[in-house]
CSV table of C-alpha atoms in Angstrom, one decimal:
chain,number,residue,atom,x,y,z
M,1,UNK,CA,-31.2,-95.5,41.0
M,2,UNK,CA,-29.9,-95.7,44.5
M,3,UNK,CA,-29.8,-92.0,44.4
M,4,UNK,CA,-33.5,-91.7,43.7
M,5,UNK,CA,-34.4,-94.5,46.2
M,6,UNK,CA,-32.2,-92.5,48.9
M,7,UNK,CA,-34.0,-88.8,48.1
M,8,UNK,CA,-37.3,-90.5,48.4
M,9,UNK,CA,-36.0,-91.6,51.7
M,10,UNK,CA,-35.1,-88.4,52.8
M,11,UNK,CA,-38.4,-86.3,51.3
M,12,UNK,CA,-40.3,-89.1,53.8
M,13,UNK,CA,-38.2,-88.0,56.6
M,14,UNK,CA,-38.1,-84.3,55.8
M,15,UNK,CA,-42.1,-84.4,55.7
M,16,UNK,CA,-42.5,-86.4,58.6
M,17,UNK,CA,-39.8,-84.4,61.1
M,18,UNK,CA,-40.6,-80.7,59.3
M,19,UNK,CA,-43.8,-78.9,59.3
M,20,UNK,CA,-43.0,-77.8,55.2
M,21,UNK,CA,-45.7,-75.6,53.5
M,22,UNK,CA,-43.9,-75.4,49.7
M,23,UNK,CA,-42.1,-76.9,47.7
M,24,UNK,CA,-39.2,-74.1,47.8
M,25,UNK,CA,-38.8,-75.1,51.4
M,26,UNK,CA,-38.5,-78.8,50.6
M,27,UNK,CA,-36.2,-78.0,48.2
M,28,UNK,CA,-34.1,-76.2,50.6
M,29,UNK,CA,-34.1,-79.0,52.8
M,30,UNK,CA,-33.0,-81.4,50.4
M,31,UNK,CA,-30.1,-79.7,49.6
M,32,UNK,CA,-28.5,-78.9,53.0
M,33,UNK,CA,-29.0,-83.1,53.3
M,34,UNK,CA,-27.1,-82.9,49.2
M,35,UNK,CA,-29.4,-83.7,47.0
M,36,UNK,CA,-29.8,-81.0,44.6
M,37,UNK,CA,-33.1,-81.6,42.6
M,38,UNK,CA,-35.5,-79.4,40.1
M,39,UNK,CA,-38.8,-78.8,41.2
M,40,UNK,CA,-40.0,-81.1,38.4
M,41,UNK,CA,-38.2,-83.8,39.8
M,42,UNK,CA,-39.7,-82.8,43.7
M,43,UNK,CA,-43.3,-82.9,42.2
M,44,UNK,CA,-42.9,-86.4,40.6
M,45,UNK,CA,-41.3,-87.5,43.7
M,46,UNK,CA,-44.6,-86.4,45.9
M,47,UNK,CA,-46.9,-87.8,43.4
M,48,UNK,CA,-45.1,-91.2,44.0
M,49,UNK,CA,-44.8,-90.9,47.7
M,50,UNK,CA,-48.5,-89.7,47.5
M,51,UNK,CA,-47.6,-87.0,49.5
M,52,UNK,CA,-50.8,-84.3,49.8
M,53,UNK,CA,-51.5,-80.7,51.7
M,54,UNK,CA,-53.6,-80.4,54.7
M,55,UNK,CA,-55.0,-77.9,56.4
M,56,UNK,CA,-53.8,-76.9,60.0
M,57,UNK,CA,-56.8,-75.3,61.1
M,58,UNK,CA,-55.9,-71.6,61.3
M,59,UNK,CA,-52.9,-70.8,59.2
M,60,UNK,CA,-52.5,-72.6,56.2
M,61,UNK,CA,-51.6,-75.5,54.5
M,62,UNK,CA,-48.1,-77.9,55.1
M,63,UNK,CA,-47.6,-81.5,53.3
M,64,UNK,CA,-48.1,-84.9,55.2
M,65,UNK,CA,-47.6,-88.5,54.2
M,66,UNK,CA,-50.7,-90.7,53.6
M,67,UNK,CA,-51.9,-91.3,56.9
M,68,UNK,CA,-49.8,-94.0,58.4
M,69,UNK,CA,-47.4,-94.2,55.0
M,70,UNK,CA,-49.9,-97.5,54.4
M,71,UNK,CA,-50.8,-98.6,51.1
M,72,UNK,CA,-54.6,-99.0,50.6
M,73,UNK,CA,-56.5,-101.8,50.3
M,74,UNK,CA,-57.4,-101.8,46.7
M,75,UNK,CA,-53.7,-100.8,45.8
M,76,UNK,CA,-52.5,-103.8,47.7
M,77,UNK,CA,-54.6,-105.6,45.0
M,78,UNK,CA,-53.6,-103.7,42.0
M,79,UNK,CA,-50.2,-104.7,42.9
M,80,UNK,CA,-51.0,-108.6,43.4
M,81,UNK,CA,-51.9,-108.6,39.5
M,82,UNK,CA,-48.9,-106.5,38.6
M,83,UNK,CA,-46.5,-109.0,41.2
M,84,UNK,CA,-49.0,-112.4,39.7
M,85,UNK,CA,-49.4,-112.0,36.1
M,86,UNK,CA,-45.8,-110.2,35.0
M,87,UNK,CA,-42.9,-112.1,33.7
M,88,UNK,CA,-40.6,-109.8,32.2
M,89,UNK,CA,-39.9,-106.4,30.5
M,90,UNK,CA,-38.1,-104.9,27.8
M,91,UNK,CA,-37.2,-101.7,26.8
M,92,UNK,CA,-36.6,-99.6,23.5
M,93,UNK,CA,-35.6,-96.1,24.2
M,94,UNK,CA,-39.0,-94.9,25.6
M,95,UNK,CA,-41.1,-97.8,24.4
M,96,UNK,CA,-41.3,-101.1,26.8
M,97,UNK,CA,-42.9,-104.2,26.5
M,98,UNK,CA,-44.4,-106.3,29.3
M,99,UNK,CA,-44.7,-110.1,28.7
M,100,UNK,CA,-47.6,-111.7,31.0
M,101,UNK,CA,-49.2,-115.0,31.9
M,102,UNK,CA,-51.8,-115.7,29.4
M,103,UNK,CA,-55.2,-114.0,29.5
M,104,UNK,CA,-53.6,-111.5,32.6
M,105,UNK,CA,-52.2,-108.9,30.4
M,106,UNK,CA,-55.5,-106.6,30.9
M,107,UNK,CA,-55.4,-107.0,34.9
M,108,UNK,CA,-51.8,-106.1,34.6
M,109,UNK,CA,-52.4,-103.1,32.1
M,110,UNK,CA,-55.3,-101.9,34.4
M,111,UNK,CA,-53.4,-102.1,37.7
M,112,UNK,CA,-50.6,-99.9,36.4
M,113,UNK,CA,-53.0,-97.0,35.1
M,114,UNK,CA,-54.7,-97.1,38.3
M,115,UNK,CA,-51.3,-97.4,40.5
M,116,UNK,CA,-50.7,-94.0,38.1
M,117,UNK,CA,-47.0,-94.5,38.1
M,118,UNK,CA,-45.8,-91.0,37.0
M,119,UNK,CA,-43.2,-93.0,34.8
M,120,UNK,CA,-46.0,-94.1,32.4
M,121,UNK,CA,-47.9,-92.0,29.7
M,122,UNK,CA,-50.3,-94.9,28.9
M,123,UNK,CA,-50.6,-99.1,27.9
M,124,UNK,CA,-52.2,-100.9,25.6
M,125,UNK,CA,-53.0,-104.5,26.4
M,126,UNK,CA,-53.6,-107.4,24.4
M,127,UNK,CA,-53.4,-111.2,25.7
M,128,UNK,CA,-50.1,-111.9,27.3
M,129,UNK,CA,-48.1,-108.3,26.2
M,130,UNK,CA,-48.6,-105.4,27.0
M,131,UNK,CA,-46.9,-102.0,25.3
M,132,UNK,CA,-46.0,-99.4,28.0
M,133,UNK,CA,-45.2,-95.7,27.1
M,134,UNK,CA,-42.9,-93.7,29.2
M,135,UNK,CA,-43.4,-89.7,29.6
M,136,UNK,CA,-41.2,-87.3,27.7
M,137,UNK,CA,-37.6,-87.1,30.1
M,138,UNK,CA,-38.1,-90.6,31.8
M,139,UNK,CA,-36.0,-93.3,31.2
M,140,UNK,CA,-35.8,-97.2,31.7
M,141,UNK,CA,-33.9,-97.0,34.9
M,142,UNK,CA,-37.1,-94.9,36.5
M,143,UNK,CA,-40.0,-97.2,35.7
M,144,UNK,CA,-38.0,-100.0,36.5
M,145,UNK,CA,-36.8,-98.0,40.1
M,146,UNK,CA,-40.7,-97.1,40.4
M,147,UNK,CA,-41.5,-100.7,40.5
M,148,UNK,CA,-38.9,-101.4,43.2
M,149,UNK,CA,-40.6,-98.9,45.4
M,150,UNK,CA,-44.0,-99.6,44.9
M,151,UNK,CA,-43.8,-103.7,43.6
M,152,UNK,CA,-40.5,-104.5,45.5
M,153,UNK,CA,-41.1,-108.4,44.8
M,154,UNK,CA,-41.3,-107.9,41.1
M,155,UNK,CA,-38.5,-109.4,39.2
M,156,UNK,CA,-37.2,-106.5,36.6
């Protein structure tokens, strides 16, 4: 968990300090700072730090951070219903439940396919549950660090 939290610290830096054009650069950065990751794992990591490719003008293409590293308006209230209306998760293998506050579990449901955690395959919502679907290859331990990244005030 820490280690994940700690590479997604770096890949910020790395981008920020490093003028990067592919991911086989990144890569090689990561690992003279030892953290030696598959290019699956790099590609889920830029998805959650919403990292994208812009143009330089004359020579190509390098990544950046969202401008500013902010969080947009509209997520900033995606999140409020996640951080409002969730009171606690389980987990079966790759199967969780959510438990909400009565009436918010479609809010909830709707924030987290629109946040587009790269965690989650897909919810279904009723009431005051809802049923969460993790991808092939993720675990628990990464929805549950995904939330501390992007929700830290969620209780998990």
């Amino acid at each position: 968990m820490k280690e994940r939290h700690n590479r997604l610290s770096v890949v910020k830096e790395l981008i920020k300090n490093n003028r990067i054009d592919n991911q086989d650069t990144l890569l090689d950065l990561l690992a003279k700072e030892g953290f030696s990751v598959t290019q699956a794992t790099l590609s889920r990591d830029l998805k959650m730090l919403k990292v994208g490719k812009i143009s330089d003008g004359w020579s190509g293409y390098y990544y950046a951070l969202p401008e500013n590293d902010l969080i947009s308006e509209s997520e900033k209230s995606y999140i409020q219903d996640v951080r409002r209306g969730v009171l606690s998760i389980e987990f079966s293998q790759n199967f969780g439940v959510i438990k909400t506050r009565s009436g918010h579990a479609n809010s909830v449901a709707l924030a987290l396919d629109i946040l587009a955690l790269p965690e989650i395959l897909g919810t279904l919502a009723g009431d005051d549950t809802i049923f969460v679907i993790l991808r092939e290859g993720m675990t628990k331990e990464d929805l549950l660090e995904s939330f501390k990244l992007r929700i830290p005030e969620i209780e998990t």
